[in-house]
C-alpha cells in the first residue's frame, strides 16, 4: 500500500464512519469503529490484492490451494494492521481522536470455523503463505455458526451456538456472486456413449446447490502480498427453486453451511456432513479448473499450474471430483486425467487416532454423490488390478478404497495423490511404521514429514507486546521480520539483568491474566505462584486427568501437612469437550468441582489454586500463553500428532513439561534436555505394552499407596458433587485398565512436578532456561513449515 500519514488516516476514518453509519466519531459504538477500520484496511490492500490476482494469471504462476474443512483464525484486526505495517500509526491516530484501539480489538468476534489444532494450523498457514510470497490460497466453508460457545454452569459444560457472523457479513470478506458455481447432489446418473464412442454421464433428478464464494483477505507481513481464503456459502438457485418447494426443503439447504460439524449421530447428520465435504470440494475445484482453462494450456497438464492440498481426509473427494471435472466437463480421457490428478493432489494426516480413518457408508455415498461414487469405484478397481500379483493380496485388500461397503477416505487421499505427510517427526515415523505401513510398502516415495509451525507474529508481537519490546531492546528489531534472530539471546542466558527483565515481563503478563480471572471468576490468583497451564481440547489421550491426579495429590499432601513448604501453584485449564464426548465432559465437571473445593479452602493458604477458564478460544489463548510458566504437554506418547500450543508456550518463555510425544521431541532437540522437563513412557514403552498386552492398572493401583489414595479421591467423597463422574473416572482408571496409562506415568510425572517447584525457587536457573527456550523457538515458525510444503510438495516456490 502507499505511504499513509496519520492525518490521511483520521480523515478517511471519519469520512467512512459518516458514510456508513451517519455518525460522528464521538458517538459511534466500538462495533462501528471496528467495522470502519476493517473497511479501510480492505481498501488499503485492494490494489495489492487485485495486482496479485492479475499477476498469477498473466505470469501463469503455479498456485497451491489448501482445502480444509476448518479454519480457525480468531480475530484478524491486529494481525492485519501489523502485517500492513500500520499498527502503531493507526493506534496513535485513533488515540488522537479519543478512540482506543484495544476497544476495537475487543469488538471483533473470533472467527472460530474450526475445533482446535488442525484448524488453527490452517490459519497459521494462511498467514505464512502471503508472508513468504507464495501463491497459496485457502478453500473452505463459511459456517454461520462456528465452534460452540462454552459456558460452565454448576461445573458442567453447556454448549451455546456461536453466532459469530454479523448480519451484514464479516468485514474481512468480499462476496463474489459473479464467481458462484452450481454443485449437484443426489439423483442418479448413468453413462451413455456419445457419437465418438466416449461415455458421457446423464444425470436425473439431481438437486442443485448454488455455491457463492466469500473471499477473505490474507495479508502478508510487510511485503505487499495479499492472498485469499475462499469460503463457500450455499444459496438456493433461483433457476432450480422448484426443487425446493417446502420451507423444510429450503432450510435443509441453508443448513449445509450452518454448522461446523453437524451432529452426525444420525444418518441425516451424516448426510449433511458428506454434503458439506462435497460442496466445498466441488465448488472449489470447479473454480480452479475454470481459471486454469483460461490460460489455454492442455488440461492433462493442470498439475504444472495447480496444486491441491487435502488437509486431513475431509476434502479427499477432491480426487474423484477433479477426475469428474476433467473427464465429464473437459473431455480428458481416464488415463490422462488420472496421471494429472495424482500429481495435483497431496494429503496431510493429522492424527493416528481412529478419526483419521474417516469412512463413509457406500450406500449413503452413492445416494448423495452418485457420479463420485462411480469414479471412486473405478479408481478402486484399477488400483486392485494394478497391484494384483505384485504384492500380497492381504495388503491390497487392506489398502483399497472400498472395503466391506465402506469408502475409506484416507486410502482415497493416499492413492489419489503424490504426497502424504505427517505433522511431526515421530508422527510421520508412526505413520510409516504402523498406521499406514502397508501404504508405505506400496508408495514409499510419497511419504514425508512436515513438522507443524506457528504464525509467530501473532504469538509474539501481538500476544506479547511486553516481551516484544524487551526483545527489541536486547537484540534489535530484526527478529520481528526474521524470527531466527531470536537465537542472539543465547549470549544472554546468564545475564542477570536480562533474566530479571524477562521475569518482570512474565509477571506483568501473569497479572493481566489474574485480572481477567478476578473479573470473570472472582478468584484472586497469587502471581508469585507458578502458573501451570494446560489448554487444548479435552480428550482422554491428552490426559488432563493426569494433571488432575497430581493436583489431588498436592491437595492431599497439603491437607495432611498444612505447613508443607511448597512453591505456590496456580493450575489453569481451558478446554472444550466435543458435545457427544461423555467422558471428557465428566472430566470438566471434576476439574470445576475440584477447583471449588481447593479455591475456597483457606487452610491451604493460597498455595494452590485451580481455574477452569470457560470458552477457550484463540483470543483467550493470546491472553493465557504469555502468562504461563509451565506448559503441560502430557499426552500418552505416540498419540499427539504434533501439538502446536507447545510451540507457542515455548516462544513465550514457558518451560515445557512433556512426554516424548509429537513435536515435544523436537522442542527437546532444540533446547536440550536440561531446558525441558520430560517424564513418562516413550512411544516404544507404550507400544511394548500394546504388543505384550501386559499392562495392568489395577496392579499399580493396589500396590502403590499414593496412587491408590489419589485415585480413590474420585469416589470417596473428597470432591463434592461428582458422585457419578467420579465413579466413571475411577472405573476408567482401574476397572477398564486405564487406556492411556495414567497410573504408570503418574509417579514420574509427580516427581518431575516436584523438580519444577524446586527449580522455580532458583530464579537464575529458571530464567536461563526460559531464555533458552525463547532463543530456540524460531525454528517452529509456520513461515518455515509452509516454505517446506511450497517447495517440496506443491512446487510453487
Ligand atoms: C490435530 C492433532 C495435533 C496437531 C494438529 C495440527 C486433528 C485431527 N489433529 O496434535 O491432534 O498439532 O492436528 O496438525 O485435529
GROMACS .gro file of C-alpha atoms in nm, residues 467 470-476 479 483-495 498 502 651 768 770-777:
model
   34
  467UNK     CA    1   0.825  -0.940   2.563
  470UNK     CA    2   1.218  -0.627   2.560
  471UNK     CA    3   1.346  -0.825   2.264
  472UNK     CA    4   1.378  -0.502   2.064
  473UNK     CA    5   1.598  -0.364   2.341
  474UNK     CA    6   1.810  -0.672   2.373
  475UNK     CA    7   1.868  -0.787   2.017
  476UNK     CA    8   1.732  -0.509   1.797
  479UNK     CA    9   1.368  -1.052   1.494
  483UNK     CA   10   1.242  -1.488   1.382
  484UNK     CA   11   1.571  -1.678   1.369
  485UNK     CA   12   1.733  -1.368   1.512
  486UNK     CA   13   1.597  -1.482   1.846
  487UNK     CA   14   1.898  -1.709   1.870
  488UNK     CA   15   2.101  -1.399   1.956
  489UNK     CA   16   1.955  -1.436   2.303
  490UNK     CA   17   2.184  -1.733   2.351
  491UNK     CA   18   2.456  -1.491   2.451
  492UNK     CA   19   2.248  -1.351   2.732
  493UNK     CA   20   2.113  -1.658   2.907
  494UNK     CA   21   2.300  -1.597   3.229
  495UNK     CA   22   2.297  -1.218   3.231
  498UNK     CA   23   1.831  -0.975   3.123
  502UNK     CA   24   1.217  -1.139   3.129
  651UNK     CA   25   0.817  -1.887   2.232
  768UNK     CA   26   1.821  -1.909   3.200
  770UNK     CA   27   1.322  -1.957   2.995
  771UNK     CA   28   1.550  -1.750   2.776
  772UNK     CA   29   1.699  -2.062   2.621
  773UNK     CA   30   1.351  -2.165   2.515
  774UNK     CA   31   1.268  -1.830   2.361
  775UNK     CA   32   1.604  -1.822   2.183
  776UNK     CA   33   1.535  -2.155   2.016
  777UNK     CA   34   1.171  -2.112   1.927
   0.00000   0.00000   0.00000
